[in-house]
Coordinates of C-alpha atoms in Angstrom, one line a residue:
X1 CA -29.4 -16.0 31.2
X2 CA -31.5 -17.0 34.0
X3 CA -33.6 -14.9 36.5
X4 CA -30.8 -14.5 38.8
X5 CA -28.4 -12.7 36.0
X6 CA -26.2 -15.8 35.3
X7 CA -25.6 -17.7 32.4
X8 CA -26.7 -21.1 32.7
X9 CA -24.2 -23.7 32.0
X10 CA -24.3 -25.5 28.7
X11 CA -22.5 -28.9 28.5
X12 CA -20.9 -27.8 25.0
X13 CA -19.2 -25.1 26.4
X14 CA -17.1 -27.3 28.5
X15 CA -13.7 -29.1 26.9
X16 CA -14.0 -31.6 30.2
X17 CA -17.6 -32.7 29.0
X18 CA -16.9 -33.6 25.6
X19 CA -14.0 -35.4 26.4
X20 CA -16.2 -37.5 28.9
X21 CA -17.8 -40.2 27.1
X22 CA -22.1 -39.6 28.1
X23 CA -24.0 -42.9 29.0
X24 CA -25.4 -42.6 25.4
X25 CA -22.2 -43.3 23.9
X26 CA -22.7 -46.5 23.4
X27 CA -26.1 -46.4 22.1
X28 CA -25.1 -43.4 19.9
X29 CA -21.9 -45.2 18.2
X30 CA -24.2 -48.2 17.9
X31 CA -26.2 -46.1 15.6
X32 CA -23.3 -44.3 13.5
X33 CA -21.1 -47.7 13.1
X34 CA -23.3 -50.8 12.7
X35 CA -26.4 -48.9 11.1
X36 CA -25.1 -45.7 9.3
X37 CA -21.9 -46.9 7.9
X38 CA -22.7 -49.6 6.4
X39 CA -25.5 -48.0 4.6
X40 CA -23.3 -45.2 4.0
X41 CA -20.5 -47.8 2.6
X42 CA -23.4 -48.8 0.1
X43 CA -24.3 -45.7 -1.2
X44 CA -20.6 -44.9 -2.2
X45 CA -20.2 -47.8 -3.6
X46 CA -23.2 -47.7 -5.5
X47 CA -22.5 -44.0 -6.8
X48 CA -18.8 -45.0 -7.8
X49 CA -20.6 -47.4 -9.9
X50 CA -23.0 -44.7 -11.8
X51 CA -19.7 -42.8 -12.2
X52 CA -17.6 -45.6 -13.8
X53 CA -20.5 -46.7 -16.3
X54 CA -21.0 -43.0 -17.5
X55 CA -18.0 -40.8 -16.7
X56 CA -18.3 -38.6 -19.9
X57 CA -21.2 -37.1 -18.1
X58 CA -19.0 -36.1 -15.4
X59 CA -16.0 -33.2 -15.1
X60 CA -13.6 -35.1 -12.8
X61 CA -14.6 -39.0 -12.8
X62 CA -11.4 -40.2 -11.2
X63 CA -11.1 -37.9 -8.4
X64 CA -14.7 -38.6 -7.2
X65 CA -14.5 -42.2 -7.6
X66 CA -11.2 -41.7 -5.8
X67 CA -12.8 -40.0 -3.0
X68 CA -16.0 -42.4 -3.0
X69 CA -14.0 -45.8 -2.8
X70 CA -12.1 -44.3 -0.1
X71 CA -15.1 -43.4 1.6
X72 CA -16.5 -46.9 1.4
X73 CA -13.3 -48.4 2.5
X74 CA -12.9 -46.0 5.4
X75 CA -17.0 -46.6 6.3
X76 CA -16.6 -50.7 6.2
X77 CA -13.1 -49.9 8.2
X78 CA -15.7 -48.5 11.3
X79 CA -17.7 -51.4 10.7
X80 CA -15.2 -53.9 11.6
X81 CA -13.3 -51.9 14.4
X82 CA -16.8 -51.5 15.8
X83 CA -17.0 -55.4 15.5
X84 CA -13.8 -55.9 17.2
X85 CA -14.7 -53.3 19.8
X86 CA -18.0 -55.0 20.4
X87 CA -16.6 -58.2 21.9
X88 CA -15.8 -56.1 24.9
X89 CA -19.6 -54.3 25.1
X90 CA -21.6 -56.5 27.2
X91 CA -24.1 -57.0 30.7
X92 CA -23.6 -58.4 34.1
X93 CA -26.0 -60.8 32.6
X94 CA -24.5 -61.8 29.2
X95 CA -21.2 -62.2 31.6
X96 CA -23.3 -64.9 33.5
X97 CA -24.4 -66.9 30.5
X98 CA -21.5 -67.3 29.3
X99 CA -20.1 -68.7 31.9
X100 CA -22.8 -71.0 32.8
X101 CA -21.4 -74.4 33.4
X102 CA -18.0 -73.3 33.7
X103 CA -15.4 -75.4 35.9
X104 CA -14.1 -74.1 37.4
X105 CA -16.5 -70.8 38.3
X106 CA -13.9 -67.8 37.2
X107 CA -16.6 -65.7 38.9
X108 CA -17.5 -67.5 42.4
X109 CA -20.5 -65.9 44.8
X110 CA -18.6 -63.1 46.8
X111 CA -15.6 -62.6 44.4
X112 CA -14.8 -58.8 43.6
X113 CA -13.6 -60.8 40.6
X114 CA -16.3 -60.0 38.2
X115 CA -16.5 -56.1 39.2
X116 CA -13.0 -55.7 37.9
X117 CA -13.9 -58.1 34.5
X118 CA -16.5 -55.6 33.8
X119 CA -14.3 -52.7 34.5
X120 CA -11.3 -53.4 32.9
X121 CA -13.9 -54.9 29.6
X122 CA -15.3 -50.8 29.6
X123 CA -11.9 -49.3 29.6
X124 CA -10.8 -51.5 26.7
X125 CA -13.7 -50.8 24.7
X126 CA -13.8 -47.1 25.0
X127 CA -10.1 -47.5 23.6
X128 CA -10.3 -49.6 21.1
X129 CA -14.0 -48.2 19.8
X130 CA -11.9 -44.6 19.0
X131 CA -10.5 -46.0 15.5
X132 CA -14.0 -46.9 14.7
X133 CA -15.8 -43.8 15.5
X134 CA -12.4 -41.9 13.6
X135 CA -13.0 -43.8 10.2
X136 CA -16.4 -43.4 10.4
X137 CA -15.9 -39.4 10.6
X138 CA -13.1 -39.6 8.0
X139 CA -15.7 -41.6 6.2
X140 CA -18.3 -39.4 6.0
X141 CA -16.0 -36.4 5.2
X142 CA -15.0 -38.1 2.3
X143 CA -18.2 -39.2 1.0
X144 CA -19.3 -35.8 0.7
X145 CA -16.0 -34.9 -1.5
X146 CA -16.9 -37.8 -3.6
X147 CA -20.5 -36.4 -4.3
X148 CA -19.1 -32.8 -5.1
X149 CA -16.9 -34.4 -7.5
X150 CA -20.2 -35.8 -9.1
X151 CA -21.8 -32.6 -8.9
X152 CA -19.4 -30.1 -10.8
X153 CA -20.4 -29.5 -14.3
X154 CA -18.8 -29.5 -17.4
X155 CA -17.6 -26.8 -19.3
X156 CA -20.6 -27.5 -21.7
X157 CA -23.2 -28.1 -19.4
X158 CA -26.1 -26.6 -19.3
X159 CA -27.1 -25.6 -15.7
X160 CA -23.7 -25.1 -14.8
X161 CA -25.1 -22.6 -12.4
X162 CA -27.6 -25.1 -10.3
X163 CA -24.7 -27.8 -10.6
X164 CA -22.1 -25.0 -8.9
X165 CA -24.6 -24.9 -6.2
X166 CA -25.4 -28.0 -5.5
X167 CA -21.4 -28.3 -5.2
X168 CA -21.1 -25.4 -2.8
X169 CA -24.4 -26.9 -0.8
X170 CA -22.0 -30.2 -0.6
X171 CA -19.1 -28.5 0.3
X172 CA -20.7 -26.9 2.6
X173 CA -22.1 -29.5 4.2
X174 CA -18.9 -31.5 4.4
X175 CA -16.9 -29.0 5.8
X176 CA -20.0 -28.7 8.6
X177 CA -19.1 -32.7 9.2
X178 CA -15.7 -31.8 9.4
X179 CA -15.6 -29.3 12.0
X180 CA -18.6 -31.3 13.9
X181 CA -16.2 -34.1 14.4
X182 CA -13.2 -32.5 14.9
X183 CA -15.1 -30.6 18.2
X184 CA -16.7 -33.6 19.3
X185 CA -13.6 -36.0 19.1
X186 CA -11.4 -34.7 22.5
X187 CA -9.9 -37.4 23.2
X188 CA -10.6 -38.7 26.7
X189 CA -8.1 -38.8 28.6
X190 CA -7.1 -39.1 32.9
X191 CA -5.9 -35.7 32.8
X192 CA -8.8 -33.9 30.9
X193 CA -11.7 -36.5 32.8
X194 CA -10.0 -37.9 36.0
X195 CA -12.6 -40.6 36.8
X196 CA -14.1 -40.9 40.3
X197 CA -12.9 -43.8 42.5
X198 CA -15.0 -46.6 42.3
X199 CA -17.1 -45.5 38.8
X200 CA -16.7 -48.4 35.8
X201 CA -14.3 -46.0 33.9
X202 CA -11.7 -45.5 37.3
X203 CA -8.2 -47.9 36.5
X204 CA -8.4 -51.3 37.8
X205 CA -5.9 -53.0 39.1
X206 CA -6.5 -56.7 38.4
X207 CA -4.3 -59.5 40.2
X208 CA -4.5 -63.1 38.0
X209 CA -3.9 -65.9 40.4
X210 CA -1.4 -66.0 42.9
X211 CA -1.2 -62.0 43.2
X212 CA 0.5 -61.1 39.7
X213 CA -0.7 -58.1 38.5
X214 CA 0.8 -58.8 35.2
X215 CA -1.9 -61.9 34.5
X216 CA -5.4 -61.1 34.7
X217 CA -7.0 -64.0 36.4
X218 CA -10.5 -64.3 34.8
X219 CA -10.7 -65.0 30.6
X220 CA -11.8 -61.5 29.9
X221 CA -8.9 -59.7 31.8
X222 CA -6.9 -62.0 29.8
X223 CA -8.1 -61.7 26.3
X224 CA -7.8 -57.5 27.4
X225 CA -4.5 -57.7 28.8
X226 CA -3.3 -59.8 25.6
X227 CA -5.4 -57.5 23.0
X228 CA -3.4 -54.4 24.9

């Protein structure tokens, strides 16, 4: 509450602010996909590997290894959605390089031409970024099903009791990741987020040469309009 009896807004509270992508998003699915999932990817792997070598130490062998290759599959499956998405992330700048020496110039001094290439390259990575930042959730979910799998004792075992609650902490902690991303991923959406005219996000309508609508003009519109 502040001093004047209200409640002061919080950003979470609002469905329209999570489905608007924050100028962080990039950085922040930067971090999950190209640094955390691989490593992630490794340590599944990796753990699959301790399982298969020594399963008689372990209750349920195949179902965790089940759930750990699945994890790493679904993990490396961000990793190269986020590659492909990636081709689309770039500057003003990095546009200018490279297309340095290009005849003719697809982005001539005073064109609106490179406004739109920019534009139209956002939109199409916020859309096709989504499958990455999904499998990398799905991935993590996973993951923590594989290590409870690892973590559930044997009849015979003798600290069944600290091994049943190390598999609840697990548990617990998955099903945290679970609900996390099912509240942050709304999907965004015209009608939940109606972007402002003129912001990169707004729908651009690009006309290739000769007014068609239907061929983007510039080699980025076109490699969008043909990845769509």
């Amino acid at each position: 509450m502040d001093k004047r009896g209200a409640r002061p807004h919080d950003p979470e509270d609002s469905e329209t602010s999570r489905a608007v992508p924050g100028a962080g998003y990039p950085a922040s699915v930067h971090s999950a996909v190209n640094v955390a999932a691989p490593m992630l990817a490794a340590a599944a792997v990796t753990l699959t590997g301790v399982v298969a070598a020594d399963e008689i130490k372990f209750r349920w062998p195949g179902a965790a290894m089940l759930c750990l290759m699945l994890a790493a599959a679904s993990l490396i499956a961000s990793v190269q959605f986020g590659f492909r998405a990636q081709m689309y992330r770039f500057t003003e700048d990095e546009l200018d390089h490279w297309f340095v020496g290009a005849a003719p110039d697809p982005y001539p001094e005073g064109s609106d031409s490179k406004v739109h290439t920019l534009a139209v390259a956002r939109n199409t990575w916020e859309i096709k970024v989504r499958p990455a930042v999904y499998t990398y959730n799905v991935g993590t979910v996973l993951l923590g099903l594989g290590l409870a799998g690892c973590l559930m004792p044997k009849p015979d075992s003798e600290q069944s009791g600290v091994r049943w609650a190390a598999m609840a902490v697990a548990l617990a902690l998955t099903l945290g990741e679970l609900v996390w991303a099912l509240k942050l991923n709304v999907p965004h959406t015209p009608a939940m987020s109606p972007p402002l005219e003129g912001s990169p996000t707004a729908p651009v309508h690009v006309e290739g040469p000769g007014g068609d609508a239907s061929a983007p003009g510039t080699p980025v519109e076109r490699r969008a309009h043909d990845d769509a």
